[in-house]
Amino acid sequence: MATSSLPTRRTNVTMKSIWAALLALCSALAALTLAPAALAQSNVDGYVYGSAADGATVELKSADTGYSRSVTATGGSFRFSAVPVGNYEVTQTTSSGQKSVQAVSVGVGAGVNVRFQTADAGATQLDDITVTGSAIAPVDISQTESVTRISIERIESMPIARDIQAVALLAPGTTEGDNRFTSQSGRPLISFGGSSPGENTFYLNGFNITDFRNFLGGATVPFQFFREFEVRTGGYSTEFGRSLGGVVNAVSKRGTNVWAFSGNAYFEPDSLRTDSPTVRLPNGDFRIDNRRDYRQEWQVNVDAGGPIIRDTLYAYAFVNLRDVATDGALGSTKFSEQDDSDPFYGAKIDWNIVDGHSMEYTYFRDKTETDVLTYDYDSSLGGNGQIGGLVTRGTQELGGQTQILRYVGQLTDDLVVSALYGKSERTTASAARDANTGARCAIIIDARGGVVNPLGCWDPSVSFDEATDDTRDGYRLDFTWFTDSMFGRHTLKAGFDYEENVSETLVEYQGGIFYRYIDATPGAACCNGGTVPPGVTELARARNYSVNGSFEEKLTAFYIEDSWQVTDKLLVVLGIRNETLENFNKNGQEFLGFDTQITPRFGLTYDLNGDGRTKLFANAGRYTMPIATNTNIRFAGGEIFSEEFYELQGTNADDTPILGPQVGSTRFYSDGSVPDPAASVDADIKPMFQDEMIVGLETAITDKTVIGAKYIYRKLQRAVEDSSFFDPATDTFAYFLFNPGESVTLTDDFDGDGTKETVTFSAEQLGLPRAKRKYHALELTADHQFSQQLFFGGSYTWSHSYGNFEGVFQSDIGQDDAGITIAFDEVGLTDFSYGNL
C-alpha cells in the first residue's frame, strides 16, 4: 500500500482575494435576481435563443420527431433551454400574423442564436413564408467554456479509431496517457490539460458512466451507438464537477418519424498489423518476445429506429457483434491465447408526452467474458519459439449494464425542469485453474539471472482471483429559469446531483500466494531486517494478499449559476457548486468525509463588434476530485498483506518452491484489521482541488473560417494521498491519509501503553513536500468549411506541465492505485521529484 501526507498551510493573498470577491459577487447577484427561484437545465441537450418581436409567439418544432415547444417573446428576446439534439424549424408569429421561419441544428451543450426582425411589418400570407437555412453565427457568443463538439457524421468521415478516447483526442490540449492505463476497450486513457488520465468524467445521455473504483475511463460503448460528442477541456460550468481534467459528454442515437435501418462490418486482419519489435538482453535471452504476436478482430453493427406512434413515441435498437482474438508470448516460458466474442446491446425509447414534455429511456449492456488459455512456451526453440502443452484455463469478465430514465418539462415559458435517474452495474471477475487437475495455481515469478519469467500453471495475464461488483445509483434534478431585471437578462440555473456508489469486493492473489525467486549475496542485509545466510545465493519471497467486503461512497452536489446578459455585447456567468463526500469502510463506518467543497466559477464573453463574429472570453474556476472507492478498499477494507523471505532450496516438478528456513521476519503491511479512522485519517484533512484560468479570442474572419487563440493556466492547490511510518508498538507499518505538505493529527496508542493519544505531527517533522502540479498552455485553432462535404479543423498546443505530483495515477511505474500512489509513501521517494511531468 502507498502512503501520504498534508500540505503546509500557506496564505495566497491574491487567490484568496479573487475567490472572496467572486463569492461576494455571486451572493449579491443571487440576492438581486432570485426573486421566485434559481433554476437550471440538464447537461444532455442544447439551447436556442435570440431576438424576436415583442409579444410574438416563437415555436420550436422538429419534423424528424414531432417535438414541439412554444414561448412568447418578451423584451425583444426568447429562449428555449433543454432542447434535444437535432434539426428544428423556429417560427416567429407576430401579433399581426406575420410569420418567418429559420432552420437550425442544435448540438449537445451548444447555443444557437436565431435573429428575427423585431419590428412587426403586418400580416404575411402563408405562401409568402421563406425558410432560411442555418443562419447561425459560427462563433458561439453564449459560451465561456472550452468546448469541442463533433457529430457522428463528421467523425465517421475521419480516419480515426472508432473509440470515445480517439474522439477526445480531437480536442486541443489532450494527449494519450501511458499505455498501461487503458479503458475496457484496451485503448490508452486520455490526459486533459496536464492532469493524470484518471481525473476525467464521462457522461452518456446525462448519466455519469465513469469508473468510480479507480477512475479507469468509463463504460465501453461502441462508436456507432453515439450521435454527438462534446469534449470540455476547461472552464466548464457548475453543472459539471468531480473532475480536474476534462469532461466527455455524449448523446446516443434515437428513433425519428422515418423508419431507418443500417449496418456495417469491420475486419482487422492480423496480416495487416505491424508487430512491436522483439527485445533481447545482451546475453541473447529474450526480454520481450513479440515474434508470435497475433491480433485479429471483426465487428458487425446493425441498428434500426423509427416511430411506434408518429410524432409521439419512437424506438431505436443497436447490436454490435464482435470477435477479438489475441495471442502472444508472456516472457520466455508462457504463451497466451485470448478470445472475446460477447455482443453489445443498446436501445433507446423517446416519448413526446405533450408539447413541451418528454421522457426518454436508455439501456445498454457492455459485459464481456474473455476465455484465456495459457501454454508452456520455449522461446529458444524454433524460429518463433515453440508452444508446448496447455497449462491453464481461465476467464476474465468485465462490464455490465446501464439504464437511464430522464424527463424534461417546460412548466412555463420561463421555467424548464429536467429529472434523471440512472443505474449502472459493472462486474470484474477473473479465475484461472490448472488445465489438467482444476486446482488453483499460485503466482510464481522467476527473476533470477536478470530475466523475469512466469513459472507454474498460473495465468500471467491476471494477477488476482477476483469477483467484484460496482453499482452506481445516480439522481439529477435541474432547473432553468429566465428572468429580466433592470440590470439585464438572466438565465438562472440550479440543480441537485446525487450518487450512491457501492463496490463489492473479493480479491486475493491468484492461487492465494505470490512467489518471486531472486538472486542473493551471502552476508548481505535484506529481507525485512534479516541477513542472507552463508552459502545462500537464491531466495523466495512469499506474499499474501486478500480483501473482501462492501464499500460505499455517497456524493452530493448543489449548484447555482447565473448567465447574466449585462448588455447586448457583454455576457457574465457566475456560479457556485458545493460538493459533499462520504466514504465508508468495511464496517459501514464513515472514515473520510468532506461536508463542504465550495467551487466558484466565473466566465465572461464580450461580443467585440456586436455582430456575433468576434468574442473575447475569460474564465476562472475551482474544481475538485472525489475519492475513488479503491481508497475505501485498500485503505479501510481490513486487507491482509504480508511478506516473508525463505531460502530457496530448489523447485518441485510444478515449479512451486522447496522452501528452507525463513530469512528475516514477517512484515505486515496490513494485518486484516479495519483501521480506526482517527488513527488512519488526518483529523483536519481537506479535499483535493485545482484552480484554472483561461483567456482567449475567437473570430470569424470569413463566413466559413474561424480562428482562435487562448492561454490556459492550471494549478493543483491540494492533494489527498497516503503516507506511512513504522510503528514500533505494533511492529507494523502505520498508514494514514493526509494532504501532502501539511501537518497531520492522528489519535492512536503511539507509545504502546494501552492508552490512545492525539498527536499532531508538523509538516517539518514529516519532512514531506506539498503536492505541486502546474500547467501552462497556449492553444491556436483554425476551422474552415470548404463545402458540406469538406471541412478543415486544426489546432496547435504548446504546453508545459511541471511539479512533483502527476495525479491520482503514477505513470512511471504504471500504478493505477487511484488516490494512494507511492508518491509520498516515504520521504526518500520525494527527493529530486520536482520537475517536468
mmCIF file of N, CA and C in Angstrom, residues 585-689:
data_model
loop_
_atom_site.group_PDB
_atom_site.id
_atom_site.type_symbol
_atom_site.label_atom_id
_atom_site.label_comp_id
_atom_site.label_asym_id
_atom_site.label_seq_id
_atom_site.Cartn_x
_atom_site.Cartn_y
_atom_site.Cartn_z
ATOM 1 N N ASN A 585 -16.042 2.583 5.405
ATOM 2 C CA ASN A 585 -15.141 1.433 5.436
ATOM 3 C C ASN A 585 -15.933 0.127 5.416
ATOM 4 N N LYS A 586 -15.206 -0.971 5.585
ATOM 5 C CA LYS A 586 -15.805 -2.301 5.513
ATOM 6 C C LYS A 586 -16.910 -2.497 6.548
ATOM 7 N N ASN A 587 -16.799 -1.825 7.694
ATOM 8 C CA ASN A 587 -17.790 -1.960 8.764
ATOM 9 C C ASN A 587 -18.949 -0.981 8.621
ATOM 10 N N GLY A 588 -19.007 -0.239 7.508
ATOM 11 C CA GLY A 588 -20.084 0.724 7.308
ATOM 12 C C GLY A 588 -19.886 2.013 8.049
ATOM 13 N N GLN A 589 -18.680 2.256 8.567
ATOM 14 C CA GLN A 589 -18.368 3.464 9.323
ATOM 15 C C GLN A 589 -17.735 4.491 8.387
ATOM 16 N N GLU A 590 -18.177 5.743 8.494
ATOM 17 C CA GLU A 590 -17.568 6.779 7.678
ATOM 18 C C GLU A 590 -16.136 7.017 8.140
ATOM 19 N N PHE A 591 -15.180 6.816 7.240
ATOM 20 C CA PHE A 591 -13.792 7.037 7.608
ATOM 21 C C PHE A 591 -13.219 8.294 6.961
ATOM 22 N N LEU A 592 -13.906 8.825 5.944
ATOM 23 C CA LEU A 592 -13.432 10.033 5.286
ATOM 24 C C LEU A 592 -14.634 10.771 4.727
ATOM 25 N N GLY A 593 -14.731 12.058 5.040
ATOM 26 C CA GLY A 593 -15.862 12.830 4.546
ATOM 27 C C GLY A 593 -15.525 14.303 4.456
ATOM 28 N N PHE A 594 -16.138 14.959 3.480
ATOM 29 C CA PHE A 594 -15.998 16.402 3.319
ATOM 30 C C PHE A 594 -17.398 16.992 3.235
ATOM 31 N N ASP A 595 -17.750 17.837 4.201
ATOM 32 C CA ASP A 595 -19.075 18.433 4.230
ATOM 33 C C ASP A 595 -19.197 19.620 3.284
ATOM 34 N N THR A 596 -18.074 20.274 3.010
ATOM 35 C CA THR A 596 -18.119 21.482 2.194
ATOM 36 C C THR A 596 -16.949 21.499 1.229
ATOM 37 N N GLN A 597 -17.249 21.525 -0.062
ATOM 38 C CA GLN A 597 -16.240 21.740 -1.095
ATOM 39 C C GLN A 597 -16.802 22.787 -2.049
ATOM 40 N N ILE A 598 -16.658 24.048 -1.678
ATOM 41 C CA ILE A 598 -17.242 25.138 -2.456
ATOM 42 C C ILE A 598 -16.307 25.474 -3.613
ATOM 43 N N THR A 599 -16.852 25.436 -4.828
ATOM 44 C CA THR A 599 -16.051 25.699 -6.017
ATOM 45 C C THR A 599 -16.711 26.798 -6.834
ATOM 46 N N PRO A 600 -16.240 28.032 -6.741
ATOM 47 C CA PRO A 600 -16.810 29.123 -7.531
ATOM 48 C C PRO A 600 -16.330 29.052 -8.978
ATOM 49 N N ARG A 601 -17.154 29.550 -9.895
ATOM 50 C CA ARG A 601 -16.796 29.611 -11.310
ATOM 51 C C ARG A 601 -17.191 30.997 -11.843
ATOM 52 N N PHE A 602 -16.373 31.523 -12.709
ATOM 53 C CA PHE A 602 -16.632 32.842 -13.285
ATOM 54 C C PHE A 602 -16.233 32.817 -14.756
ATOM 55 N N GLY A 603 -17.090 33.366 -15.612
ATOM 56 C CA GLY A 603 -16.755 33.451 -17.025
ATOM 57 C C GLY A 603 -17.398 34.670 -17.648
ATOM 58 N N LEU A 604 -16.809 35.125 -18.736
ATOM 59 C CA LEU A 604 -17.415 36.238 -19.464
ATOM 60 C C LEU A 604 -17.053 36.138 -20.934
ATOM 61 N N THR A 605 -17.948 36.648 -21.774
ATOM 62 C CA THR A 605 -17.663 36.823 -23.202
ATOM 63 C C THR A 605 -18.062 38.245 -23.585
ATOM 64 N N TYR A 606 -17.299 38.801 -24.505
ATOM 65 C CA TYR A 606 -17.601 40.145 -24.980
ATOM 66 C C TYR A 606 -17.652 40.105 -26.500
ATOM 67 N N ASP A 607 -18.828 40.405 -27.050
ATOM 68 C CA ASP A 607 -19.044 40.433 -28.499
ATOM 69 C C ASP A 607 -18.440 41.743 -29.019
ATOM 70 N N LEU A 608 -17.234 41.645 -29.559
ATOM 71 C CA LEU A 608 -16.423 42.836 -29.813
ATOM 72 C C LEU A 608 -17.111 43.833 -30.733
ATOM 73 N N ASN A 609 -17.742 43.332 -31.790
ATOM 74 C CA ASN A 609 -18.355 44.236 -32.766
ATOM 75 C C ASN A 609 -19.877 44.218 -32.722
ATOM 76 N N GLY A 610 -20.439 43.408 -31.831
ATOM 77 C CA GLY A 610 -21.882 43.344 -31.709
ATOM 78 C C GLY A 610 -22.568 42.567 -32.810
ATOM 79 N N ASP A 611 -21.793 41.835 -33.634
ATOM 80 C CA ASP A 611 -22.393 41.082 -34.736
ATOM 81 C C ASP A 611 -22.246 39.574 -34.554
ATOM 82 N N GLY A 612 -21.775 39.124 -33.395
ATOM 83 C CA GLY A 612 -21.640 37.700 -33.116
ATOM 84 C C GLY A 612 -20.514 37.022 -33.873
ATOM 85 N N ARG A 613 -19.540 37.813 -34.385
ATOM 86 C CA ARG A 613 -18.464 37.223 -35.187
ATOM 87 C C ARG A 613 -17.112 37.201 -34.463
ATOM 88 N N THR A 614 -16.969 38.012 -33.438
ATOM 89 C CA THR A 614 -15.699 38.055 -32.704
ATOM 90 C C THR A 614 -15.998 38.167 -31.218
ATOM 91 N N LYS A 615 -15.406 37.271 -30.436
ATOM 92 C CA LYS A 615 -15.615 37.352 -28.999
ATOM 93 C C LYS A 615 -14.295 37.271 -28.252
ATOM 94 N N LEU A 616 -14.203 38.080 -27.213
ATOM 95 C CA LEU A 616 -13.172 37.950 -26.201
ATOM 96 C C LEU A 616 -13.797 37.176 -25.050
ATOM 97 N N PHE A 617 -13.053 36.252 -24.455
ATOM 98 C CA PHE A 617 -13.628 35.493 -23.349
ATOM 99 C C PHE A 617 -12.570 35.205 -22.299
ATOM 100 N N ALA A 618 -13.057 35.013 -21.082
ATOM 101 C CA ALA A 618 -12.185 34.696 -19.946
ATOM 102 C C ALA A 618 -12.934 33.785 -19.002
ATOM 103 N N ASN A 619 -12.185 33.023 -18.234
ATOM 104 C CA ASN A 619 -12.793 32.052 -17.330
ATOM 105 C C ASN A 619 -11.876 31.806 -16.148
ATOM 106 N N ALA A 620 -12.460 31.681 -14.976
ATOM 107 C CA ALA A 620 -11.712 31.286 -13.782
ATOM 108 C C ALA A 620 -12.588 30.329 -12.995
ATOM 109 N N GLY A 621 -12.008 29.257 -12.493
ATOM 110 C CA GLY A 621 -12.815 28.275 -11.774
ATOM 111 C C GLY A 621 -11.996 27.411 -10.849
ATOM 112 N N ARG A 622 -12.694 26.817 -9.922
ATOM 113 C CA ARG A 622 -12.092 25.858 -8.985
ATOM 114 C C ARG A 622 -12.800 24.521 -9.178
ATOM 115 N N TYR A 623 -12.025 23.433 -9.139
ATOM 116 C CA TYR A 623 -12.543 22.100 -9.434
ATOM 117 C C TYR A 623 -12.011 21.104 -8.412
ATOM 118 N N THR A 624 -12.844 20.121 -8.069
ATOM 119 C CA THR A 624 -12.472 19.127 -7.062
ATOM 120 C C THR A 624 -12.563 17.723 -7.642
ATOM 121 N N MET A 625 -11.945 16.778 -6.927
ATOM 122 C CA MET A 625 -11.997 15.364 -7.295
ATOM 123 C C MET A 625 -12.603 14.562 -6.150
ATOM 124 N N PRO A 626 -13.440 13.559 -6.454
ATOM 125 C CA PRO A 626 -13.909 12.653 -5.401
ATOM 126 C C PRO A 626 -12.804 11.683 -5.007
ATOM 127 N N ILE A 627 -13.090 10.844 -4.038
ATOM 128 C CA ILE A 627 -12.166 9.796 -3.607
ATOM 129 C C ILE A 627 -12.603 8.493 -4.255
ATOM 130 N N ALA A 628 -11.708 7.819 -4.950
ATOM 131 C CA ALA A 628 -12.055 6.546 -5.576
ATOM 132 C C ALA A 628 -12.384 5.511 -4.497
ATOM 133 N N THR A 629 -13.359 4.621 -4.783
ATOM 134 C CA THR A 629 -13.654 3.562 -3.807
ATOM 135 C C THR A 629 -12.480 2.601 -3.659
ATOM 136 N N ASN A 630 -11.526 2.673 -4.590
ATOM 137 C CA ASN A 630 -10.275 1.941 -4.407
ATOM 138 C C ASN A 630 -9.618 2.305 -3.088
ATOM 139 N N THR A 631 -9.754 3.571 -2.671
ATOM 140 C CA THR A 631 -9.190 4.017 -1.393
ATOM 141 C C THR A 631 -9.919 3.354 -0.232
ATOM 142 N N ASN A 632 -11.258 3.248 -0.322
ATOM 143 C CA ASN A 632 -12.002 2.539 0.722
ATOM 144 C C ASN A 632 -11.491 1.113 0.857
ATOM 145 N N ILE A 633 -11.342 0.448 -0.280
ATOM 146 C CA ILE A 633 -10.990 -0.977 -0.280
ATOM 147 C C ILE A 633 -9.581 -1.187 0.236
ATOM 148 N N ARG A 634 -8.620 -0.439 -0.337
ATOM 149 C CA ARG A 634 -7.225 -0.644 0.016
ATOM 150 C C ARG A 634 -6.906 -0.074 1.394
ATOM 151 N N PHE A 635 -7.550 1.040 1.739
ATOM 152 C CA PHE A 635 -7.154 1.750 2.949
ATOM 153 C C PHE A 635 -8.029 1.439 4.158
ATOM 154 N N ALA A 636 -9.279 1.066 3.915
ATOM 155 C CA ALA A 636 -10.204 0.870 5.043
ATOM 156 C C ALA A 636 -10.965 -0.434 4.894
ATOM 157 N N GLY A 637 -10.345 -1.421 4.233
ATOM 158 C CA GLY A 637 -11.054 -2.665 3.954
ATOM 159 C C GLY A 637 -10.635 -3.844 4.781
ATOM 160 N N GLY A 638 -9.730 -3.643 5.711
ATOM 161 C CA GLY A 638 -9.272 -4.774 6.509
ATOM 162 C C GLY A 638 -8.500 -5.779 5.668
ATOM 163 N N GLU A 639 -7.667 -5.290 4.765
ATOM 164 C CA GLU A 639 -6.937 -6.193 3.895
ATOM 165 C C GLU A 639 -5.786 -6.865 4.631
ATOM 166 N N ILE A 640 -5.453 -8.055 4.190
ATOM 167 C CA ILE A 640 -4.293 -8.788 4.698
ATOM 168 C C ILE A 640 -3.204 -8.697 3.637
ATOM 169 N N PHE A 641 -2.071 -8.165 4.016
ATOM 170 C CA PHE A 641 -0.958 -8.011 3.084
ATOM 171 C C PHE A 641 0.329 -8.230 3.872
ATOM 172 N N SER A 642 0.960 -9.382 3.653
ATOM 173 C CA SER A 642 2.175 -9.738 4.402
ATOM 174 C C SER A 642 3.250 -10.216 3.444
ATOM 175 N N GLU A 643 4.495 -10.225 3.954
ATOM 176 C CA GLU A 643 5.639 -10.587 3.118
ATOM 177 C C GLU A 643 6.671 -11.341 3.948
ATOM 178 N N GLU A 644 7.184 -12.446 3.379
ATOM 179 C CA GLU A 644 8.208 -13.252 4.043
ATOM 180 C C GLU A 644 9.261 -13.660 3.025
ATOM 181 N N PHE A 645 10.476 -13.937 3.497
ATOM 182 C CA PHE A 645 11.560 -14.422 2.648
ATOM 183 C C PHE A 645 12.062 -15.762 3.182
ATOM 184 N N TYR A 646 12.381 -16.683 2.249
ATOM 185 C CA TYR A 646 12.880 -18.008 2.615
ATOM 186 C C TYR A 646 14.084 -18.354 1.741
ATOM 187 N N GLU A 647 14.940 -19.222 2.277
ATOM 188 C CA GLU A 647 15.971 -19.813 1.438
ATOM 189 C C GLU A 647 15.285 -20.674 0.371
ATOM 190 N N LEU A 648 15.711 -20.508 -0.885
ATOM 191 C CA LEU A 648 15.158 -21.304 -1.975
ATOM 192 C C LEU A 648 16.069 -22.509 -2.204
ATOM 193 N N GLN A 649 15.569 -23.688 -1.866
ATOM 194 C CA GLN A 649 16.379 -24.909 -1.934
ATOM 195 C C GLN A 649 16.037 -25.775 -3.143
ATOM 196 N N GLY A 650 15.371 -25.186 -4.117
ATOM 197 C CA GLY A 650 15.007 -25.911 -5.321
ATOM 198 C C GLY A 650 13.537 -25.753 -5.621
ATOM 199 N N THR A 651 13.086 -26.380 -6.712
ATOM 200 C CA THR A 651 11.677 -26.317 -7.103
ATOM 201 C C THR A 651 11.148 -27.710 -7.379
ATOM 202 N N ASN A 652 9.845 -27.859 -7.190
ATOM 203 C CA ASN A 652 9.170 -29.113 -7.492
ATOM 204 C C ASN A 652 8.887 -29.220 -8.991
ATOM 205 N N ALA A 653 8.317 -30.343 -9.386
ATOM 206 C CA ALA A 653 8.024 -30.564 -10.801
ATOM 207 C C ALA A 653 7.054 -29.527 -11.351
ATOM 208 N N ASP A 654 6.174 -28.992 -10.499
ATOM 209 C CA ASP A 654 5.218 -27.971 -10.951
ATOM 210 C C ASP A 654 5.740 -26.556 -10.740
ATOM 211 N N ASP A 655 7.044 -26.411 -10.489
ATOM 212 C CA ASP A 655 7.738 -25.124 -10.326
ATOM 213 C C ASP A 655 7.459 -24.445 -8.997
ATOM 214 N N THR A 656 6.665 -25.040 -8.104
ATOM 215 C CA THR A 656 6.479 -24.468 -6.771
ATOM 216 C C THR A 656 7.775 -24.615 -5.991
ATOM 217 N N PRO A 657 8.026 -23.715 -5.016
ATOM 218 C CA PRO A 657 9.332 -23.705 -4.350
ATOM 219 C C PRO A 657 9.482 -24.786 -3.286
ATOM 220 N N ILE A 658 10.729 -25.243 -3.112
ATOM 221 C CA ILE A 658 11.125 -26.035 -1.940
ATOM 222 C C ILE A 658 11.760 -25.039 -0.988
ATOM 223 N N LEU A 659 11.040 -24.718 0.078
ATOM 224 C CA LEU A 659 11.440 -23.639 0.969
ATOM 225 C C LEU A 659 12.317 -24.145 2.095
ATOM 226 N N GLY A 660 13.378 -23.371 2.353
ATOM 227 C CA GLY A 660 14.221 -23.630 3.507
ATOM 228 C C GLY A 660 13.837 -22.720 4.655
ATOM 229 N N PRO A 661 14.778 -22.432 5.576
ATOM 230 C CA PRO A 661 14.479 -21.570 6.725
ATOM 231 C C PRO A 661 14.091 -20.158 6.294
ATOM 232 N N GLN A 662 13.253 -19.531 7.122
ATOM 233 C CA GLN A 662 12.881 -18.149 6.854
ATOM 234 C C GLN A 662 14.048 -17.228 7.136
ATOM 235 N N VAL A 663 14.200 -16.187 6.310
ATOM 236 C CA VAL A 663 15.234 -15.187 6.478
ATOM 237 C C VAL A 663 14.565 -13.874 6.867
ATOM 238 N N GLY A 664 14.987 -13.301 7.971
ATOM 239 C CA GLY A 664 14.338 -12.083 8.442
ATOM 240 C C GLY A 664 12.996 -12.392 9.070
ATOM 241 N N SER A 665 12.213 -11.339 9.308
ATOM 242 C CA SER A 665 10.921 -11.503 9.976
ATOM 243 C C SER A 665 9.785 -11.342 8.979
ATOM 244 N N THR A 666 8.585 -11.687 9.431
ATOM 245 C CA THR A 666 7.383 -11.461 8.618
ATOM 246 C C THR A 666 6.987 -10.001 8.723
ATOM 247 N N ARG A 667 6.790 -9.368 7.583
ATOM 248 C CA ARG A 667 6.384 -7.969 7.569
ATOM 249 C C ARG A 667 4.916 -7.890 7.194
ATOM 250 N N PHE A 668 4.141 -7.191 8.033
ATOM 251 C CA PHE A 668 2.716 -6.973 7.751
ATOM 252 C C PHE A 668 2.529 -5.541 7.282
ATOM 253 N N TYR A 669 2.154 -5.396 6.041
ATOM 254 C CA TYR A 669 1.764 -4.081 5.544
ATOM 255 C C TYR A 669 0.331 -3.788 5.976
ATOM 256 N N SER A 670 -0.494 -4.821 6.061
ATOM 257 C CA SER A 670 -1.848 -4.728 6.607
ATOM 258 C C SER A 670 -2.133 -6.062 7.277
ATOM 259 N N ASP A 671 -2.658 -6.024 8.505
ATOM 260 C CA ASP A 671 -2.826 -7.256 9.270
ATOM 261 C C ASP A 671 -4.249 -7.798 9.281
ATOM 262 N N GLY A 672 -5.148 -7.210 8.473
ATOM 263 C CA GLY A 672 -6.510 -7.706 8.393
ATOM 264 C C GLY A 672 -7.508 -6.937 9.216
ATOM 265 N N SER A 673 -7.040 -6.080 10.115
ATOM 266 C CA SER A 673 -7.964 -5.298 10.929
ATOM 267 C C SER A 673 -8.389 -4.045 10.170
ATOM 268 N N VAL A 674 -9.617 -3.603 10.408
ATOM 269 C CA VAL A 674 -10.104 -2.378 9.786
ATOM 270 C C VAL A 674 -9.543 -1.195 10.573
ATOM 271 N N PRO A 675 -8.777 -0.306 9.943
ATOM 272 C CA PRO A 675 -8.141 0.789 10.676
ATOM 273 C C PRO A 675 -9.164 1.713 11.325
ATOM 274 N N ASP A 676 -8.826 2.191 12.512
ATOM 275 C CA ASP A 676 -9.625 3.211 13.178
ATOM 276 C C ASP A 676 -9.451 4.510 12.399
ATOM 277 N N PRO A 677 -10.543 5.139 11.937
ATOM 278 C CA PRO A 677 -10.396 6.374 11.171
ATOM 279 C C PRO A 677 -9.574 7.439 11.888
ATOM 280 N N ALA A 678 -9.706 7.515 13.207
ATOM 281 C CA ALA A 678 -8.961 8.531 13.949
ATOM 282 C C ALA A 678 -7.463 8.277 13.902
ATOM 283 N N ALA A 679 -7.084 7.004 13.702
ATOM 284 C CA ALA A 679 -5.676 6.646 13.666
ATOM 285 C C ALA A 679 -5.112 6.605 12.257
ATOM 286 N N SER A 680 -5.990 6.674 11.254
ATOM 287 C CA SER A 680 -5.511 6.490 9.882
ATOM 288 C C SER A 680 -5.862 7.632 8.944
ATOM 289 N N VAL A 681 -6.681 8.590 9.397
ATOM 290 C CA VAL A 681 -7.044 9.737 8.566
ATOM 291 C C VAL A 681 -6.813 11.012 9.374
ATOM 292 N N ASP A 682 -6.079 11.935 8.804
ATOM 293 C CA ASP A 682 -5.816 13.212 9.460
ATOM 294 C C ASP A 682 -7.130 13.872 9.878
ATOM 295 N N ALA A 683 -7.174 14.300 11.122
ATOM 296 C CA ALA A 683 -8.403 14.908 11.640
ATOM 297 C C ALA A 683 -8.762 16.190 10.906
ATOM 298 N N ASP A 684 -7.776 16.858 10.293
ATOM 299 C CA ASP A 684 -8.026 18.117 9.600
ATOM 300 C C ASP A 684 -7.868 17.982 8.086
ATOM 301 N N ILE A 685 -8.042 16.776 7.564
ATOM 302 C CA ILE A 685 -7.857 16.566 6.132
ATOM 303 C C ILE A 685 -8.858 17.387 5.331
ATOM 304 N N LYS A 686 -8.409 17.867 4.182
ATOM 305 C CA LYS A 686 -9.233 18.728 3.334
ATOM 306 C C LYS A 686 -9.284 18.144 1.928
ATOM 307 N N PRO A 687 -10.264 18.537 1.121
ATOM 308 C CA PRO A 687 -10.410 17.944 -0.210
ATOM 309 C C PRO A 687 -9.329 18.396 -1.191
ATOM 310 N N MET A 688 -9.138 17.577 -2.211
ATOM 311 C CA MET A 688 -8.231 17.880 -3.305
ATOM 312 C C MET A 688 -8.904 18.886 -4.236
ATOM 313 N N PHE A 689 -8.160 19.918 -4.692
ATOM 314 C CA PHE A 689 -8.764 20.852 -5.630
ATOM 315 C C PHE A 689 -7.700 21.508 -6.498
#
